[in-house]
Amino acid sequence: GVKKKAACPGLGLFYTILSAFLFSVASLFLKKIEDIHSVEVSAFRCVFQMAFVLPGLIYYKTGFLGPKGKRIFLFFRGFLGSTAMVLLYYAYQVMPLADATVITFTSPVFTSLLAWIFLKEKYSLWDVLFTLFAVTGVILIARPPFLFGSRVTGIEGSYSDHLKGTIAAIASTLSAASTIVILRKVGKSVHYFLSIWYYAVIGLIGCVIALFVLNEWRLPHCGRDRVFLILIGLLGLGGQIFLTKALQIEKAGPVSIMRTMDVVFAFILQVLFLNHIPTWWTVGGALCVVASSSGTAIRKWRHSVKKAKQREI
């Protein structure tokens, strides 16, 4: 729980940028996969998570179920976390990479709103303003026809798929925000590895059931897709490791702000490797969402610093 002093200045922020880059490249590979459903990709990701976490559970002797009073929270953490992953992967597949990435960065705003509702945390006028900025950004990206007319440009495929992807990305963001609220409720009484274990196991079970119901289970036909699947698992795992390392040696506020580099990387990779130039609507939406998430992070950071000084006094 105690923050370790960084070995060199800026190391935690460098880890954050590296984490954002790895997550962005994993998203790019997901866009390149041609014949695998997003649920199946999520199942492979869960397998990688389990392989990583299992030795940690054995080493720290945490058990596999957790404390009795916390198991229901861990279950919902796993269910909502894996649901967020599946929906996000679906959004990446059916809409522009930058659009889906930008929508996910509304998560801090929705986390503040849900924490106010369920944890009775403070929700100020600044939070209302940041929420409005986030909603505006999502509207600029979704570009509903009743506001922007019937000719919507800068999307991949049909507007129907774009709308489905937008809804999936928003639902993913709400699920991720709910997961963070649950983790706050649980606090430090449950080991970090146990939380990831529930996420991976419940996610894998849910994905396997969904694949059989949808009849979408298939091995990739070409070697390239199989390589992409492995790389998505490794890059996602690496991104989580570096993000965790960053939070161990750096304050949460600067890390949250620096994570917006994910949006920058998404724009760059989309232009370079997908030959899809974002519209000014997407750029405007990205600016609104980044301003919203950064403002929320800065406020939380300043509040935590103020509380720390009060405790010292």
PDB file of N, CA and C in Angstrom, residues 205-298:
ATOM      1  N   ILE A 205     -15.011 -18.711 -18.594  1.00  0.00           N
ATOM      2  CA  ILE A 205     -16.239 -19.513 -18.559  1.00  0.00           C
ATOM      3  C   ILE A 205     -17.350 -18.832 -19.374  1.00  0.00           C
ATOM      4  N   GLY A 206     -17.512 -17.518 -19.165  1.00  0.00           N
ATOM      5  CA  GLY A 206     -18.538 -16.787 -19.901  1.00  0.00           C
ATOM      6  C   GLY A 206     -18.294 -16.783 -21.399  1.00  0.00           C
ATOM      7  N   CYS A 207     -17.032 -16.627 -21.796  1.00  0.00           N
ATOM      8  CA  CYS A 207     -16.705 -16.615 -23.227  1.00  0.00           C
ATOM      9  C   CYS A 207     -16.956 -17.970 -23.878  1.00  0.00           C
ATOM     10  N   VAL A 208     -16.576 -19.044 -23.200  1.00  0.00           N
ATOM     11  CA  VAL A 208     -16.792 -20.381 -23.755  1.00  0.00           C
ATOM     12  C   VAL A 208     -18.283 -20.653 -23.939  1.00  0.00           C
ATOM     13  N   ILE A 209     -19.087 -20.308 -22.938  1.00  0.00           N
ATOM     14  CA  ILE A 209     -20.545 -20.492 -23.048  1.00  0.00           C
ATOM     15  C   ILE A 209     -21.104 -19.666 -24.204  1.00  0.00           C
ATOM     16  N   ALA A 210     -20.667 -18.403 -24.288  1.00  0.00           N
ATOM     17  CA  ALA A 210     -21.162 -17.527 -25.357  1.00  0.00           C
ATOM     18  C   ALA A 210     -20.758 -18.042 -26.735  1.00  0.00           C
ATOM     19  N   LEU A 211     -19.555 -18.591 -26.855  1.00  0.00           N
ATOM     20  CA  LEU A 211     -19.097 -19.099 -28.141  1.00  0.00           C
ATOM     21  C   LEU A 211     -19.921 -20.293 -28.606  1.00  0.00           C
ATOM     22  N   PHE A 212     -20.282 -21.172 -27.667  1.00  0.00           N
ATOM     23  CA  PHE A 212     -21.105 -22.319 -28.044  1.00  0.00           C
ATOM     24  C   PHE A 212     -22.530 -21.892 -28.379  1.00  0.00           C
ATOM     25  N   VAL A 213     -23.057 -20.916 -27.657  1.00  0.00           N
ATOM     26  CA  VAL A 213     -24.402 -20.414 -27.953  1.00  0.00           C
ATOM     27  C   VAL A 213     -24.438 -19.734 -29.315  1.00  0.00           C
ATOM     28  N   LEU A 214     -23.423 -18.919 -29.597  1.00  0.00           N
ATOM     29  CA  LEU A 214     -23.358 -18.204 -30.877  1.00  0.00           C
ATOM     30  C   LEU A 214     -22.841 -19.073 -32.020  1.00  0.00           C
ATOM     31  N   ASN A 215     -22.297 -20.255 -31.675  1.00  0.00           N
ATOM     32  CA  ASN A 215     -21.692 -21.158 -32.654  1.00  0.00           C
ATOM     33  C   ASN A 215     -20.577 -20.440 -33.428  1.00  0.00           C
ATOM     34  N   GLU A 216     -19.728 -19.721 -32.691  1.00  0.00           N
ATOM     35  CA  GLU A 216     -18.679 -18.919 -33.310  1.00  0.00           C
ATOM     36  C   GLU A 216     -17.277 -19.462 -33.048  1.00  0.00           C
ATOM     37  N   TRP A 217     -17.172 -20.598 -32.336  1.00  0.00           N
ATOM     38  CA  TRP A 217     -15.845 -21.113 -32.022  1.00  0.00           C
ATOM     39  C   TRP A 217     -15.186 -21.679 -33.279  1.00  0.00           C
ATOM     40  N   ARG A 218     -14.008 -21.205 -33.598  1.00  0.00           N
ATOM     41  CA  ARG A 218     -13.249 -21.730 -34.730  1.00  0.00           C
ATOM     42  C   ARG A 218     -11.777 -21.380 -34.547  1.00  0.00           C
ATOM     43  N   LEU A 219     -10.924 -22.269 -34.999  1.00  0.00           N
ATOM     44  CA  LEU A 219      -9.492 -21.962 -35.002  1.00  0.00           C
ATOM     45  C   LEU A 219      -9.203 -21.052 -36.184  1.00  0.00           C
ATOM     46  N   PRO A 220      -8.316 -20.095 -36.020  1.00  0.00           N
ATOM     47  CA  PRO A 220      -7.995 -19.202 -37.147  1.00  0.00           C
ATOM     48  C   PRO A 220      -7.444 -19.996 -38.319  1.00  0.00           C
ATOM     49  N   HIS A 221      -7.841 -19.592 -39.531  1.00  0.00           N
ATOM     50  CA  HIS A 221      -7.484 -20.367 -40.726  1.00  0.00           C
ATOM     51  C   HIS A 221      -6.043 -20.158 -41.152  1.00  0.00           C
ATOM     52  N   CYS A 222      -5.481 -19.005 -40.853  1.00  0.00           N
ATOM     53  CA  CYS A 222      -4.120 -18.741 -41.325  1.00  0.00           C
ATOM     54  C   CYS A 222      -3.182 -18.526 -40.143  1.00  0.00           C
ATOM     55  N   GLY A 223      -1.904 -18.686 -40.406  1.00  0.00           N
ATOM     56  CA  GLY A 223      -0.919 -18.542 -39.346  1.00  0.00           C
ATOM     57  C   GLY A 223      -0.834 -17.136 -38.806  1.00  0.00           C
ATOM     58  N   ARG A 224      -1.130 -16.134 -39.660  1.00  0.00           N
ATOM     59  CA  ARG A 224      -1.021 -14.747 -39.218  1.00  0.00           C
ATOM     60  C   ARG A 224      -1.985 -14.448 -38.083  1.00  0.00           C
ATOM     61  N   ASP A 225      -3.234 -14.900 -38.219  1.00  0.00           N
ATOM     62  CA  ASP A 225      -4.219 -14.647 -37.170  1.00  0.00           C
ATOM     63  C   ASP A 225      -3.841 -15.327 -35.867  1.00  0.00           C
ATOM     64  N   ARG A 226      -3.237 -16.508 -35.959  1.00  0.00           N
ATOM     65  CA  ARG A 226      -2.810 -17.212 -34.750  1.00  0.00           C
ATOM     66  C   ARG A 226      -1.691 -16.434 -34.045  1.00  0.00           C
ATOM     67  N   VAL A 227      -0.791 -15.891 -34.840  1.00  0.00           N
ATOM     68  CA  VAL A 227       0.280 -15.070 -34.252  1.00  0.00           C
ATOM     69  C   VAL A 227      -0.307 -13.835 -33.595  1.00  0.00           C
ATOM     70  N   PHE A 228      -1.284 -13.205 -34.257  1.00  0.00           N
ATOM     71  CA  PHE A 228      -1.929 -12.025 -33.695  1.00  0.00           C
ATOM     72  C   PHE A 228      -2.603 -12.341 -32.365  1.00  0.00           C
ATOM     73  N   LEU A 229      -3.244 -13.507 -32.278  1.00  0.00           N
ATOM     74  CA  LEU A 229      -3.908 -13.903 -31.029  1.00  0.00           C
ATOM     75  C   LEU A 229      -2.900 -13.987 -29.882  1.00  0.00           C
ATOM     76  N   ILE A 230      -1.767 -14.625 -30.157  1.00  0.00           N
ATOM     77  CA  ILE A 230      -0.731 -14.755 -29.122  1.00  0.00           C
ATOM     78  C   ILE A 230      -0.189 -13.387 -28.734  1.00  0.00           C
ATOM     79  N   LEU A 231       0.052 -12.538 -29.743  1.00  0.00           N
ATOM     80  CA  LEU A 231       0.596 -11.208 -29.466  1.00  0.00           C
ATOM     81  C   LEU A 231      -0.392 -10.345 -28.675  1.00  0.00           C
ATOM     82  N   ILE A 232      -1.691 -10.473 -28.974  1.00  0.00           N
ATOM     83  CA  ILE A 232      -2.699  -9.713 -28.225  1.00  0.00           C
ATOM     84  C   ILE A 232      -2.652 -10.093 -26.749  1.00  0.00           C
ATOM     85  N   GLY A 233      -2.544 -11.416 -26.485  1.00  0.00           N
ATOM     86  CA  GLY A 233      -2.450 -11.864 -25.102  1.00  0.00           C
ATOM     87  C   GLY A 233      -1.198 -11.354 -24.408  1.00  0.00           C
ATOM     88  N   LEU A 234      -0.050 -11.445 -25.100  1.00  0.00           N
ATOM     89  CA  LEU A 234       1.216 -11.014 -24.503  1.00  0.00           C
ATOM     90  C   LEU A 234       1.261  -9.502 -24.309  1.00  0.00           C
ATOM     91  N   LEU A 235       0.795  -8.749 -25.312  1.00  0.00           N
ATOM     92  CA  LEU A 235       0.833  -7.289 -25.218  1.00  0.00           C
ATOM     93  C   LEU A 235      -0.140  -6.779 -24.153  1.00  0.00           C
ATOM     94  N   GLY A 236      -1.327  -7.397 -24.082  1.00  0.00           N
ATOM     95  CA  GLY A 236      -2.280  -7.001 -23.048  1.00  0.00           C
ATOM     96  C   GLY A 236      -1.735  -7.266 -21.659  1.00  0.00           C
ATOM     97  N   LEU A 237      -1.082  -8.416 -21.512  1.00  0.00           N
ATOM     98  CA  LEU A 237      -0.466  -8.757 -20.232  1.00  0.00           C
ATOM     99  C   LEU A 237       0.670  -7.796 -19.900  1.00  0.00           C
ATOM    100  N   GLY A 238       1.514  -7.497 -20.894  1.00  0.00           N
ATOM    101  CA  GLY A 238       2.599  -6.552 -20.679  1.00  0.00           C
ATOM    102  C   GLY A 238       2.093  -5.162 -20.325  1.00  0.00           C
ATOM    103  N   GLY A 239       1.020  -4.737 -20.975  1.00  0.00           N
ATOM    104  CA  GLY A 239       0.432  -3.437 -20.665  1.00  0.00           C
ATOM    105  C   GLY A 239      -0.047  -3.359 -19.238  1.00  0.00           C
ATOM    106  N   GLN A 240      -0.681  -4.426 -18.760  1.00  0.00           N
ATOM    107  CA  GLN A 240      -1.146  -4.447 -17.375  1.00  0.00           C
ATOM    108  C   GLN A 240       0.019  -4.431 -16.384  1.00  0.00           C
ATOM    109  N   ILE A 241       1.073  -5.174 -16.700  1.00  0.00           N
ATOM    110  CA  ILE A 241       2.233  -5.235 -15.801  1.00  0.00           C
ATOM    111  C   ILE A 241       2.874  -3.851 -15.666  1.00  0.00           C
ATOM    112  N   PHE A 242       3.100  -3.176 -16.792  1.00  0.00           N
ATOM    113  CA  PHE A 242       3.749  -1.862 -16.744  1.00  0.00           C
ATOM    114  C   PHE A 242       2.850  -0.815 -16.095  1.00  0.00           C
ATOM    115  N   LEU A 243       1.532  -0.933 -16.293  1.00  0.00           N
ATOM    116  CA  LEU A 243       0.615  -0.007 -15.642  1.00  0.00           C
ATOM    117  C   LEU A 243       0.634  -0.210 -14.128  1.00  0.00           C
ATOM    118  N   THR A 244       0.677  -1.471 -13.705  1.00  0.00           N
ATOM    119  CA  THR A 244       0.758  -1.775 -12.270  1.00  0.00           C
ATOM    120  C   THR A 244       2.073  -1.249 -11.680  1.00  0.00           C
ATOM    121  N   LYS A 245       3.184  -1.451 -12.428  1.00  0.00           N
ATOM    122  CA  LYS A 245       4.479  -0.940 -11.968  1.00  0.00           C
ATOM    123  C   LYS A 245       4.449   0.578 -11.839  1.00  0.00           C
ATOM    124  N   ALA A 246       3.800   1.235 -12.789  1.00  0.00           N
ATOM    125  CA  ALA A 246       3.718   2.693 -12.754  1.00  0.00           C
ATOM    126  C   ALA A 246       2.972   3.173 -11.522  1.00  0.00           C
ATOM    127  N   LEU A 247       1.873   2.506 -11.190  1.00  0.00           N
ATOM    128  CA  LEU A 247       1.075   2.905 -10.034  1.00  0.00           C
ATOM    129  C   LEU A 247       1.792   2.611  -8.715  1.00  0.00           C
ATOM    130  N   GLN A 248       2.753   1.690  -8.749  1.00  0.00           N
ATOM    131  CA  GLN A 248       3.508   1.378  -7.534  1.00  0.00           C
ATOM    132  C   GLN A 248       4.534   2.453  -7.198  1.00  0.00           C
ATOM    133  N   ILE A 249       5.039   3.168  -8.197  1.00  0.00           N
ATOM    134  CA  ILE A 249       6.120   4.123  -7.944  1.00  0.00           C
ATOM    135  C   ILE A 249       5.734   5.561  -8.290  1.00  0.00           C
ATOM    136  N   GLU A 250       4.496   5.771  -8.746  1.00  0.00           N
ATOM    137  CA  GLU A 250       4.059   7.114  -9.117  1.00  0.00           C
ATOM    138  C   GLU A 250       2.650   7.343  -8.611  1.00  0.00           C
ATOM    139  N   LYS A 251       2.279   8.594  -8.364  1.00  0.00           N
ATOM    140  CA  LYS A 251       0.936   8.916  -7.900  1.00  0.00           C
ATOM    141  C   LYS A 251      -0.083   8.637  -8.993  1.00  0.00           C
ATOM    142  N   ALA A 252      -1.321   8.316  -8.560  1.00  0.00           N
ATOM    143  CA  ALA A 252      -2.358   7.914  -9.506  1.00  0.00           C
ATOM    144  C   ALA A 252      -2.740   9.041 -10.462  1.00  0.00           C
ATOM    145  N   GLY A 253      -2.707  10.301  -9.990  1.00  0.00           N
ATOM    146  CA  GLY A 253      -3.111  11.434 -10.826  1.00  0.00           C
ATOM    147  C   GLY A 253      -2.264  11.570 -12.085  1.00  0.00           C
ATOM    148  N   PRO A 254      -0.934  11.712 -11.964  1.00  0.00           N
ATOM    149  CA  PRO A 254      -0.099  11.810 -13.164  1.00  0.00           C
ATOM    150  C   PRO A 254      -0.212  10.592 -14.072  1.00  0.00           C
ATOM    151  N   VAL A 255      -0.354   9.414 -13.486  1.00  0.00           N
ATOM    152  CA  VAL A 255      -0.502   8.203 -14.301  1.00  0.00           C
ATOM    153  C   VAL A 255      -1.791   8.263 -15.123  1.00  0.00           C
ATOM    154  N   SER A 256      -2.894   8.694 -14.491  1.00  0.00           N
ATOM    155  CA  SER A 256      -4.170   8.791 -15.201  1.00  0.00           C
ATOM    156  C   SER A 256      -4.085   9.785 -16.348  1.00  0.00           C
ATOM    157  N   ILE A 257      -3.396  10.898 -16.118  1.00  0.00           N
ATOM    158  CA  ILE A 257      -3.250  11.902 -17.181  1.00  0.00           C
ATOM    159  C   ILE A 257      -2.383  11.367 -18.315  1.00  0.00           C
ATOM    160  N   MET A 258      -1.286  10.710 -17.961  1.00  0.00           N
ATOM    161  CA  MET A 258      -0.377  10.205 -18.978  1.00  0.00           C
ATOM    162  C   MET A 258      -0.997   9.051 -19.779  1.00  0.00           C
ATOM    163  N   ARG A 259      -1.972   8.382 -19.198  1.00  0.00           N
ATOM    164  CA  ARG A 259      -2.631   7.284 -19.917  1.00  0.00           C
ATOM    165  C   ARG A 259      -3.381   7.766 -21.152  1.00  0.00           C
ATOM    166  N   THR A 260      -3.675   9.067 -21.212  1.00  0.00           N
ATOM    167  CA  THR A 260      -4.340   9.600 -22.400  1.00  0.00           C
ATOM    168  C   THR A 260      -3.447   9.487 -23.638  1.00  0.00           C
ATOM    169  N   MET A 261      -2.164   9.155 -23.449  1.00  0.00           N
ATOM    170  CA  MET A 261      -1.295   8.880 -24.598  1.00  0.00           C
ATOM    171  C   MET A 261      -1.836   7.715 -25.410  1.00  0.00           C
ATOM    172  N   ASP A 262      -2.654   6.867 -24.795  1.00  0.00           N
ATOM    173  CA  ASP A 262      -3.307   5.774 -25.512  1.00  0.00           C
ATOM    174  C   ASP A 262      -4.102   6.314 -26.697  1.00  0.00           C
ATOM    175  N   VAL A 263      -4.782   7.458 -26.490  1.00  0.00           N
ATOM    176  CA  VAL A 263      -5.562   8.083 -27.563  1.00  0.00           C
ATOM    177  C   VAL A 263      -4.635   8.541 -28.691  1.00  0.00           C
ATOM    178  N   VAL A 264      -3.517   9.149 -28.325  1.00  0.00           N
ATOM    179  CA  VAL A 264      -2.550   9.622 -29.330  1.00  0.00           C
ATOM    180  C   VAL A 264      -2.020   8.453 -30.144  1.00  0.00           C
ATOM    181  N   PHE A 265      -1.629   7.379 -29.469  1.00  0.00           N
ATOM    182  CA  PHE A 265      -1.118   6.197 -30.174  1.00  0.00           C
ATOM    183  C   PHE A 265      -2.187   5.601 -31.091  1.00  0.00           C
ATOM    184  N   ALA A 266      -3.443   5.594 -30.629  1.00  0.00           N
ATOM    185  CA  ALA A 266      -4.532   5.043 -31.442  1.00  0.00           C
ATOM    186  C   ALA A 266      -4.699   5.835 -32.734  1.00  0.00           C
ATOM    187  N   PHE A 267      -4.630   7.165 -32.641  1.00  0.00           N
ATOM    188  CA  PHE A 267      -4.725   7.997 -33.842  1.00  0.00           C
ATOM    189  C   PHE A 267      -3.567   7.717 -34.798  1.00  0.00           C
ATOM    190  N   ILE A 268      -2.351   7.637 -34.255  1.00  0.00           N
ATOM    191  CA  ILE A 268      -1.166   7.420 -35.097  1.00  0.00           C
ATOM    192  C   ILE A 268      -1.232   6.054 -35.788  1.00  0.00           C
ATOM    193  N   LEU A 269      -1.535   5.004 -35.014  1.00  0.00           N
ATOM    194  CA  LEU A 269      -1.587   3.648 -35.584  1.00  0.00           C
ATOM    195  C   LEU A 269      -2.714   3.514 -36.601  1.00  0.00           C
ATOM    196  N   GLN A 270      -3.823   4.188 -36.351  1.00  0.00           N
ATOM    197  CA  GLN A 270      -4.950   4.119 -37.288  1.00  0.00           C
ATOM    198  C   GLN A 270      -4.569   4.729 -38.633  1.00  0.00           C
ATOM    199  N   VAL A 271      -3.854   5.848 -38.609  1.00  0.00           N
ATOM    200  CA  VAL A 271      -3.447   6.511 -39.852  1.00  0.00           C
ATOM    201  C   VAL A 271      -2.356   5.714 -40.572  1.00  0.00           C
ATOM    202  N   LEU A 272      -1.368   5.213 -39.820  1.00  0.00           N
ATOM    203  CA  LEU A 272      -0.214   4.558 -40.433  1.00  0.00           C
ATOM    204  C   LEU A 272      -0.530   3.161 -40.965  1.00  0.00           C
ATOM    205  N   PHE A 273      -1.301   2.381 -40.204  1.00  0.00           N
ATOM    206  CA  PHE A 273      -1.455   0.961 -40.545  1.00  0.00           C
ATOM    207  C   PHE A 273      -2.866   0.582 -41.009  1.00  0.00           C
ATOM    208  N   LEU A 274      -3.855   1.428 -40.758  1.00  0.00           N
ATOM    209  CA  LEU A 274      -5.222   1.116 -41.196  1.00  0.00           C
ATOM    210  C   LEU A 274      -5.704   2.054 -42.299  1.00  0.00           C
ATOM    211  N   ASN A 275      -4.850   3.022 -42.652  1.00  0.00           N
ATOM    212  CA  ASN A 275      -5.169   3.973 -43.723  1.00  0.00           C
ATOM    213  C   ASN A 275      -6.529   4.638 -43.527  1.00  0.00           C
ATOM    214  N   HIS A 276      -6.813   4.986 -42.279  1.00  0.00           N
ATOM    215  CA  HIS A 276      -8.095   5.627 -41.960  1.00  0.00           C
ATOM    216  C   HIS A 276      -7.803   6.937 -41.238  1.00  0.00           C
ATOM    217  N   ILE A 277      -8.033   8.044 -41.937  1.00  0.00           N
ATOM    218  CA  ILE A 277      -7.764   9.363 -41.365  1.00  0.00           C
ATOM    219  C   ILE A 277      -8.969   9.813 -40.549  1.00  0.00           C
ATOM    220  N   PRO A 278      -8.789  10.110 -39.262  1.00  0.00           N
ATOM    221  CA  PRO A 278      -9.916  10.536 -38.425  1.00  0.00           C
ATOM    222  C   PRO A 278     -10.525  11.848 -38.919  1.00  0.00           C
ATOM    223  N   THR A 279     -11.832  11.982 -38.747  1.00  0.00           N
ATOM    224  CA  THR A 279     -12.504  13.224 -39.104  1.00  0.00           C
ATOM    225  C   THR A 279     -12.301  14.261 -38.005  1.00  0.00           C
ATOM    226  N   TRP A 280     -12.626  15.519 -38.335  1.00  0.00           N
ATOM    227  CA  TRP A 280     -12.534  16.570 -37.327  1.00  0.00           C
ATOM    228  C   TRP A 280     -13.529  16.350 -36.204  1.00  0.00           C
ATOM    229  N   TRP A 281     -14.641  15.650 -36.504  1.00  0.00           N
ATOM    230  CA  TRP A 281     -15.605  15.325 -35.442  1.00  0.00           C
ATOM    231  C   TRP A 281     -14.949  14.422 -34.398  1.00  0.00           C
ATOM    232  N   THR A 282     -14.198  13.428 -34.891  1.00  0.00           N
ATOM    233  CA  THR A 282     -13.511  12.517 -33.968  1.00  0.00           C
ATOM    234  C   THR A 282     -12.450  13.258 -33.165  1.00  0.00           C
ATOM    235  N   VAL A 283     -11.699  14.145 -33.824  1.00  0.00           N
ATOM    236  CA  VAL A 283     -10.677  14.916 -33.124  1.00  0.00           C
ATOM    237  C   VAL A 283     -11.318  15.779 -32.045  1.00  0.00           C
ATOM    238  N   GLY A 284     -12.440  16.453 -32.396  1.00  0.00           N
ATOM    239  CA  GLY A 284     -13.142  17.275 -31.407  1.00  0.00           C
ATOM    240  C   GLY A 284     -13.655  16.450 -30.247  1.00  0.00           C
ATOM    241  N   GLY A 285     -14.221  15.264 -30.554  1.00  0.00           N
ATOM    242  CA  GLY A 285     -14.693  14.372 -29.489  1.00  0.00           C
ATOM    243  C   GLY A 285     -13.562  13.910 -28.608  1.00  0.00           C
ATOM    244  N   ALA A 286     -12.399  13.623 -29.234  1.00  0.00           N
ATOM    245  CA  ALA A 286     -11.232  13.186 -28.457  1.00  0.00           C
ATOM    246  C   ALA A 286     -10.767  14.285 -27.508  1.00  0.00           C
ATOM    247  N   LEU A 287     -10.742  15.528 -27.982  1.00  0.00           N
ATOM    248  CA  LEU A 287     -10.325  16.638 -27.129  1.00  0.00           C
ATOM    249  C   LEU A 287     -11.271  16.805 -25.939  1.00  0.00           C
ATOM    250  N   CYS A 288     -12.577  16.659 -26.188  1.00  0.00           N
ATOM    251  CA  CYS A 288     -13.560  16.775 -25.101  1.00  0.00           C
ATOM    252  C   CYS A 288     -13.352  15.683 -24.057  1.00  0.00           C
ATOM    253  N   VAL A 289     -13.157  14.437 -24.530  1.00  0.00           N
ATOM    254  CA  VAL A 289     -13.019  13.310 -23.611  1.00  0.00           C
ATOM    255  C   VAL A 289     -11.700  13.385 -22.846  1.00  0.00           C
ATOM    256  N   VAL A 290     -10.614  13.735 -23.544  1.00  0.00           N
ATOM    257  CA  VAL A 290      -9.314  13.846 -22.872  1.00  0.00           C
ATOM    258  C   VAL A 290      -9.343  14.958 -21.831  1.00  0.00           C
ATOM    259  N   ALA A 291      -9.959  16.092 -22.177  1.00  0.00           N
ATOM    260  CA  ALA A 291     -10.087  17.181 -21.206  1.00  0.00           C
ATOM    261  C   ALA A 291     -10.904  16.736 -19.998  1.00  0.00           C
ATOM    262  N   SER A 292     -11.959  15.967 -20.251  1.00  0.00           N
ATOM    263  CA  SER A 292     -12.813  15.487 -19.168  1.00  0.00           C
ATOM    264  C   SER A 292     -12.076  14.521 -18.250  1.00  0.00           C
ATOM    265  N   SER A 293     -11.423  13.508 -18.832  1.00  0.00           N
ATOM    266  CA  SER A 293     -10.727  12.511 -18.014  1.00  0.00           C
ATOM    267  C   SER A 293      -9.524  13.122 -17.302  1.00  0.00           C
ATOM    268  N   SER A 294      -8.804  14.033 -17.977  1.00  0.00           N
ATOM    269  CA  SER A 294      -7.656  14.683 -17.340  1.00  0.00           C
ATOM    270  C   SER A 294      -8.105  15.580 -16.198  1.00  0.00           C
ATOM    271  N   GLY A 295      -9.198  16.318 -16.415  1.00  0.00           N
ATOM    272  CA  GLY A 295      -9.718  17.172 -15.348  1.00  0.00           C
ATOM    273  C   GLY A 295     -10.141  16.373 -14.135  1.00  0.00           C
ATOM    274  N   THR A 296     -10.810  15.230 -14.381  1.00  0.00           N
ATOM    275  CA  THR A 296     -11.218  14.363 -13.282  1.00  0.00           C
ATOM    276  C   THR A 296     -10.004  13.832 -12.528  1.00  0.00           C
ATOM    277  N   ALA A 297      -8.970  13.406 -13.271  1.00  0.00           N
ATOM    278  CA  ALA A 297      -7.753  12.877 -12.638  1.00  0.00           C
ATOM    279  C   ALA A 297      -7.043  13.943 -11.815  1.00  0.00           C
ATOM    280  N   ILE A 298      -6.958  15.158 -12.356  1.00  0.00           N
ATOM    281  CA  ILE A 298      -6.284  16.240 -11.636  1.00  0.00           C
ATOM    282  C   ILE A 298      -7.009  16.570 -10.339  1.00  0.00           C
TER     283      ILE A 298
END
